[in-house]
Structure formats: C-alpha cells, structure tokens
Short mmCIF file of C-alpha atoms in Angstrom, two decimals:
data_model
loop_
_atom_site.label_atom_id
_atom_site.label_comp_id
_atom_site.label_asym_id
_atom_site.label_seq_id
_atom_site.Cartn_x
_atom_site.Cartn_y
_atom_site.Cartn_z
CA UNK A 68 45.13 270.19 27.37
CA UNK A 69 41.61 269.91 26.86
CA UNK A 70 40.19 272.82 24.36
CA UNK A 71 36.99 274.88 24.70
CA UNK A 72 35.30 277.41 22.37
CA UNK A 73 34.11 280.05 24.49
CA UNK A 74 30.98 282.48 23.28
CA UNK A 75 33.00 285.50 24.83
CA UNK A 76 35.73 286.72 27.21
CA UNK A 77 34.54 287.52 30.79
CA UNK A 78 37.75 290.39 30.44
CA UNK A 79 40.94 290.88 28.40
CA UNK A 80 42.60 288.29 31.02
CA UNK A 81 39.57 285.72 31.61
CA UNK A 82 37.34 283.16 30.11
CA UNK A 83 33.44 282.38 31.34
CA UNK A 84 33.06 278.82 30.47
CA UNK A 85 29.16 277.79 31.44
CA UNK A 86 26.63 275.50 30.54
CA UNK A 87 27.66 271.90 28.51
CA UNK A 88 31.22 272.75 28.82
CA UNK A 89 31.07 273.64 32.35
CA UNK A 90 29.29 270.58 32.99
CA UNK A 91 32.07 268.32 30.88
CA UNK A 92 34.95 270.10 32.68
CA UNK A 93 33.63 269.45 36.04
CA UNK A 94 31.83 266.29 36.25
CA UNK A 95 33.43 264.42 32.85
CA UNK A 96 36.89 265.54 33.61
CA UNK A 97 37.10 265.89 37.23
CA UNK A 98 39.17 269.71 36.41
CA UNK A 99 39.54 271.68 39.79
CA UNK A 100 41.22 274.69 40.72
CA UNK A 101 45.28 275.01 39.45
CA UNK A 102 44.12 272.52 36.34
CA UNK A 103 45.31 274.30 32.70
CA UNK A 104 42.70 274.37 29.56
CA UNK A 105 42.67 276.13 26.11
CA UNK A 106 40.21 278.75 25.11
CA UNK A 107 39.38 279.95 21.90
CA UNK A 108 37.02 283.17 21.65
CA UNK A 109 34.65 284.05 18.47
CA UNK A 110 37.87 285.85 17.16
CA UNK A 111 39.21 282.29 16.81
CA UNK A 112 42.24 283.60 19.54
CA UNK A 113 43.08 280.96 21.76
CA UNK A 114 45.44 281.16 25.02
CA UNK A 115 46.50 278.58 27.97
CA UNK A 116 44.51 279.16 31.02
CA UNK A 117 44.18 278.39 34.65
CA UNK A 118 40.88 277.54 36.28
CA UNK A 119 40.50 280.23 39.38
CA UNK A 120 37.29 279.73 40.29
CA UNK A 121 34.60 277.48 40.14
CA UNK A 122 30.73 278.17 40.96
CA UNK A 123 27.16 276.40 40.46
CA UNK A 124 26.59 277.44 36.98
CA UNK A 125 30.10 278.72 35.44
CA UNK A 126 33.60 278.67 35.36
CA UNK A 127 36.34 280.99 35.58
CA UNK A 128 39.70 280.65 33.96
CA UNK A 129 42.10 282.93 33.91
CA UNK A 130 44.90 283.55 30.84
CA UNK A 131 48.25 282.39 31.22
CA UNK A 132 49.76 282.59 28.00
CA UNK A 133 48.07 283.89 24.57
CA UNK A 134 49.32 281.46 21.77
CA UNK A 135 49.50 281.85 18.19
CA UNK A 136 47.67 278.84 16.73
CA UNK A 137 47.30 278.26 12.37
CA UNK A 138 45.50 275.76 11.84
CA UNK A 139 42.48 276.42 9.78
CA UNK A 140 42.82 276.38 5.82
CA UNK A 141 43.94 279.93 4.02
CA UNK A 142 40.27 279.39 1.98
CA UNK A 143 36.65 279.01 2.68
CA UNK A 144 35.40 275.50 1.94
CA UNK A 145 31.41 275.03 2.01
CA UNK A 146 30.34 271.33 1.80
CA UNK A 147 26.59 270.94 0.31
CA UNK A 148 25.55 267.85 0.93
CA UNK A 149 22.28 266.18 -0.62
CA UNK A 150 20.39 264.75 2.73
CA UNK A 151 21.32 261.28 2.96
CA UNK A 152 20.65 258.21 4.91
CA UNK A 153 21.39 257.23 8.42
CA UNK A 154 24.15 258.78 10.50
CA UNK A 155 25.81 259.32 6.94
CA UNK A 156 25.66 263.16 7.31
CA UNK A 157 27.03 263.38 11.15
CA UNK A 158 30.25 261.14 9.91
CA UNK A 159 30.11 264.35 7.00
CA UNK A 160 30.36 266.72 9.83
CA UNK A 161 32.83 265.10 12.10
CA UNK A 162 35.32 264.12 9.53
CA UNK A 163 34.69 267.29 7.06
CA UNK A 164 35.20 269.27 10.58
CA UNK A 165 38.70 267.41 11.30
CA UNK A 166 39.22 268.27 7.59
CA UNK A 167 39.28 272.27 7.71
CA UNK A 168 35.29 272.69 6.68
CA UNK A 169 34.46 276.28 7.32
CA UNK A 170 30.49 275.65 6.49
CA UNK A 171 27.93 272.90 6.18
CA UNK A 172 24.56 272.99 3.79
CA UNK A 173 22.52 270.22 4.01
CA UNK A 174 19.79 270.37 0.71
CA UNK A 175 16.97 268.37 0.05
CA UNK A 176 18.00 266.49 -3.61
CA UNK A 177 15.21 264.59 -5.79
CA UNK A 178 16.74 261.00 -5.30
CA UNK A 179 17.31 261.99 -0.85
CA UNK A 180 15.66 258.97 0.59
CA UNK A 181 15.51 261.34 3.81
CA UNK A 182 12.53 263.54 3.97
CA UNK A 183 13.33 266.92 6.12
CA UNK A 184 11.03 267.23 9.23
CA UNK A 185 10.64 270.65 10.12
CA UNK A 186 9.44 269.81 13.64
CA UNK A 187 12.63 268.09 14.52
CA UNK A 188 14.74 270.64 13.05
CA UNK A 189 16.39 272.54 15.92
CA UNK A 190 16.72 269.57 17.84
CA UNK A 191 18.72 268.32 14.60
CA UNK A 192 20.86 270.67 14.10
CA UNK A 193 22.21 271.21 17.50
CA UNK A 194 22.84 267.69 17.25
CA UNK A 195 24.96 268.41 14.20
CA UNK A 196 26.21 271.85 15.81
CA UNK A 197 27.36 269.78 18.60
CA UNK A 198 29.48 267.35 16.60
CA UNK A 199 31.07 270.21 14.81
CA UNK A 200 31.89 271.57 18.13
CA UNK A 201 33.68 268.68 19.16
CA UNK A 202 35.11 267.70 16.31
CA UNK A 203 36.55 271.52 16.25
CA UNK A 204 37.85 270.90 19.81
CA UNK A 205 39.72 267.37 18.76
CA UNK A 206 41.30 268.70 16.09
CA UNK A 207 42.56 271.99 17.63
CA UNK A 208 40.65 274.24 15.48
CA UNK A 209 40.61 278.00 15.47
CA UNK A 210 36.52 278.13 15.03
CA UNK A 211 33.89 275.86 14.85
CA UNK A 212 32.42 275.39 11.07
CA UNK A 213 28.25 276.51 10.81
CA UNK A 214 25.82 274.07 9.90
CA UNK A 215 22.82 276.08 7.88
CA UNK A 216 19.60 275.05 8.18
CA UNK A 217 19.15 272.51 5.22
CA UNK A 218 17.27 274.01 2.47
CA UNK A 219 16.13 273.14 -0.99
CA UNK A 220 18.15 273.29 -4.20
CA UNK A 221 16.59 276.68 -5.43
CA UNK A 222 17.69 278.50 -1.97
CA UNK A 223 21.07 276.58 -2.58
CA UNK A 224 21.39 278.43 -5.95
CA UNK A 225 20.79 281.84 -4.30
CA UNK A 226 22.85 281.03 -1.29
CA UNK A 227 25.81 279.96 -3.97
CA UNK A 228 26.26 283.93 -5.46
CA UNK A 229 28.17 284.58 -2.04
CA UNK A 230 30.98 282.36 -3.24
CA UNK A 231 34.12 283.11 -5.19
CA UNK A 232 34.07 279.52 -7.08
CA UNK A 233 31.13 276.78 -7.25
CA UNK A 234 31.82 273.38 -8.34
CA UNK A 235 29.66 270.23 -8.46
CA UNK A 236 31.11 266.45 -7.71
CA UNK A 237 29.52 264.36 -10.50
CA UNK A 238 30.06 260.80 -11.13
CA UNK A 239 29.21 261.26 -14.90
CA UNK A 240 32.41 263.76 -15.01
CA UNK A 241 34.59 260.97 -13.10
CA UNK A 242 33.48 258.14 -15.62
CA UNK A 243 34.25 260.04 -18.58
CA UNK A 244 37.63 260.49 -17.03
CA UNK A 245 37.36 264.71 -16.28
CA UNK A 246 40.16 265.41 -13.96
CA UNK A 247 41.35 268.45 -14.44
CA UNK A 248 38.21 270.91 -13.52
CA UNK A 249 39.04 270.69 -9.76
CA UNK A 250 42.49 270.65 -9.74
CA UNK A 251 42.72 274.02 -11.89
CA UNK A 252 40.24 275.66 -9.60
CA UNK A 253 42.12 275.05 -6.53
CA UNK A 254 44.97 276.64 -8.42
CA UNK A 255 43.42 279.73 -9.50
CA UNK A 256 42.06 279.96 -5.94
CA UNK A 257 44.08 282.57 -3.71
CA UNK A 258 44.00 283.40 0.26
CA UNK A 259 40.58 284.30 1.93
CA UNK A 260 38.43 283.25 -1.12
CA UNK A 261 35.30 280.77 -1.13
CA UNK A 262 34.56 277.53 -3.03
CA UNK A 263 31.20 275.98 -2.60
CA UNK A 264 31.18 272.13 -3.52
CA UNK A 265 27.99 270.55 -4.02
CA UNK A 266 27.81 266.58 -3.35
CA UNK A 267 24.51 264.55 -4.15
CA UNK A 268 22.84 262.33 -1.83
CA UNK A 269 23.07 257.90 -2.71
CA UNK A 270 21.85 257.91 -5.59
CA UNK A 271 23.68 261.11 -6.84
CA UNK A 272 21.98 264.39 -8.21
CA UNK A 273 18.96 264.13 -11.05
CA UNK A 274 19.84 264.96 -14.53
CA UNK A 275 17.46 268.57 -14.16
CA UNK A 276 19.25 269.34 -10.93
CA UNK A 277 22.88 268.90 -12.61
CA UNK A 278 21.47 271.06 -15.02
CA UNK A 279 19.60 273.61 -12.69
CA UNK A 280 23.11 274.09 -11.60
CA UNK A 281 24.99 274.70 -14.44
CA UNK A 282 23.02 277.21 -15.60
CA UNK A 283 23.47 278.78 -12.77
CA UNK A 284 27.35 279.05 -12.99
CA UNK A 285 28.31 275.96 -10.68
CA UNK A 286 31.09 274.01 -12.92
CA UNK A 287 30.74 270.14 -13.14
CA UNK A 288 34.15 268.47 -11.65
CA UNK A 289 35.12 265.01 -11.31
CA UNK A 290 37.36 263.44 -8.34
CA UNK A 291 39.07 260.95 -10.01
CA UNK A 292 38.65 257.46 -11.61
CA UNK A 293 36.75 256.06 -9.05
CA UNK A 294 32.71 256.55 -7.72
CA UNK A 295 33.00 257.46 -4.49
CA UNK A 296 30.05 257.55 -1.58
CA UNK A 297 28.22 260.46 -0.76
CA UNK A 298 30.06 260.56 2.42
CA UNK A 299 33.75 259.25 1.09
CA UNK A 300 33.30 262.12 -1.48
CA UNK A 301 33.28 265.58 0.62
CA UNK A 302 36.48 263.99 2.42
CA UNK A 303 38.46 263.26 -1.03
CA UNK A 304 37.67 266.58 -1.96
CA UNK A 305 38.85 268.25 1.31
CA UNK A 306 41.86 266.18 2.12
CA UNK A 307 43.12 267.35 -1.44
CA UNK A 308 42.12 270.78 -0.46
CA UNK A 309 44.63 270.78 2.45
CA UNK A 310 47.32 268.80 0.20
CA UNK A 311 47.21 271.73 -2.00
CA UNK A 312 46.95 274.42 0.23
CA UNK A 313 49.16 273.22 3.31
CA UNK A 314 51.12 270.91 2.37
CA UNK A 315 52.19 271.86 -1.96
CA UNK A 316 52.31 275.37 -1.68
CA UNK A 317 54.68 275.29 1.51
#
C-alpha cells in the first residue's frame, strides 16, 4: 500500500490528504473510491485507510485499522554535511533517509566548492524536503527527517550544544588507524539520546575547522581503514548505527 505523511487528521477516524499527494494519488496512481493507503500523522501514528471521498482539491480517507509500526532508530542521528558538489547531497538525503536519519545540516566548509545562494534557498530546500519525504514514504518510516537551512560552521557549533554526543568523521583519524572513538560512543549511547556527526565536504574539513571543533567538545572519530567519499561516509556511519542499535542489541 502506498504511504502518505499527512500534516493532520481531519478527525480521530479520518485523514485530509491535499495538495502534491492528492495530486500523486489521483492522477499518478489512478486511486478511486474502495482503494486502501497508509497514513502517518505528525505523531508518527500510522493506520490502513479507505479512500471515501474524493473532491477538486483534497482527499478523504477514512481509518480502517490503526497499526503499530517500529521502524525508526531508538536514537537521534543528525548528519552535518559540508556542502558538496553536484547532486552529491540529495543522494545524502535519500539514502541517509532510508538509513534512519532523524535531521539534516547542510554547512558551508572552507574547501565546499559549492557557494550557498541565498536567493535559491527555499526553492532548495523543498527540493531536499521533498526527497526526504519520499524517501520516508519508501522506506516505511514513522516521520520524515528535517533538513535545516544550511548554515556556517560557527552556527553549527551553537546548534551542536542541543546534542547528547558530537563526533567528527576525519580521514586523518582513519589513516592513523583510530577505530575505537565511534564504536565506544555508540555504546555509551542509550534510548532517546542525540549524536551529531559532522562530515566534510571533497576535500574534507581545514585543519582550523577540525580544530574550531574540538575545542568546542566535538570528538574526532575515524570509520575505519579506508577514506571514504563525502557521500559514502554519512551512510557507513549510519548503516553501523542501525547494526548496533537494531540488529546487536536484539
């Protein structure tokens, strides 16, 4: 059944679905009255539905069955990601999203090629909203991750003190063969808590910015013996998240 994330319940026993998703029930997938979708509200509930009616501008599905859907980590993973080239940061998004992701920063790093453009910025970032959204969707999420408005590395520093743990992917750590760092975090780490992880853009973070951060409490980690692309890098770190978390400590 196809999945929607629904910005609020029309009652306790119905779903408005308007706008884009409207739009890609009706005219992508041909749904009609009798057809059976999934809604998840801001709560991250979800429940089985039945379309019951269908009008120029919304839809109207009623609840069939409420089901009891786990599928999002037991922590709060933030990906920062130094802006880099191309459609690098959407794949970042989409995959980070299928992942378990709860948040996206984007930063502007010394060595980012990419220069933000303020005056594209919201169209941006619904772009990048949108592919979370979908992403979400696919993988049967229970909410759909934010993407903040990308900011520079000072603003990440004061964004970081709302996070239980802070860690930084750094090649130099990998190379000298550092392995433990991020392992032993994730094992200290208990239900509901936060871990910021801060990835640099191609050609990795500047010396003063590795430093800027360590001073400021983020702890250098490597991922293993081999360099890994800005946008291999979040992925490595999250799919060992979820080995840890969903699949070790079962």
């Amino acid at each position: 059944m196809q999945r929607y994330f629904v910005k609020q319940r029309a009652t306790e026993t119905s779903f408005l679905i308007d706008s884009d998703d409207r739009h890609h029930m009706i005219k992508v997938m041909r749904m009609e009255l009798g057809d059976k979708i999934i809604c998840v509200d801001p709560n991250g509930d979800g429940a089985i539905c039945e379309i019951a009616k269908i009008t120029d501008e919304q839809v109207v599905a009623d609840v069939v069955q409420w089901i009891d859907e786990k599928s999002e980590l037991p922590i709060f993973i933030t990906i920062a990601s130094g802006l880099p080239k191309g459609d690098k940061l959407e794949w970042i998004i989409q995959k980070g999203t299928e992942l378990g992701a709860h948040e996206f920063i984007p930063f502007s790093a010394r060595r980012s090629v990419v220069k933000w453009d303020e005056k594209k910025s919201a169209k941006k970032i619904d772009r990048w909203q949108k592919i979370a959204k979908e992403a979400a969707e696919q993988s049967h999420r229970g909410m759909v991750p934010e993407i903040i408005h990308p900011m520079n590395l000072k603003a990440l520093i004061e964004k970081s003190e709302n996070y239980h743990y802070k860690l930084v992917a750094f090649e130099d750590e990998s190379r000298s063969g550092e392995t433990s760092i991020f392992s032993a975090t994730l094992q200290k780490m208990m239900q509901g808590e936060s871990l910021l992880i801060v990835f640099g853009p191609e050609g990795g973070l500047a010396e003063e910015e590795v430093d800027f951060l360590r001073e400021n409490d983020f702890t250098l980690c490597g991922l293993g013996p081999r360099i890994l692309r800005t946008e291999t890098a979040p992925l490595y770190a999250l799919a060992a998240i979820s080995y840890q978390f969903e699949l070790l400590r079962r």
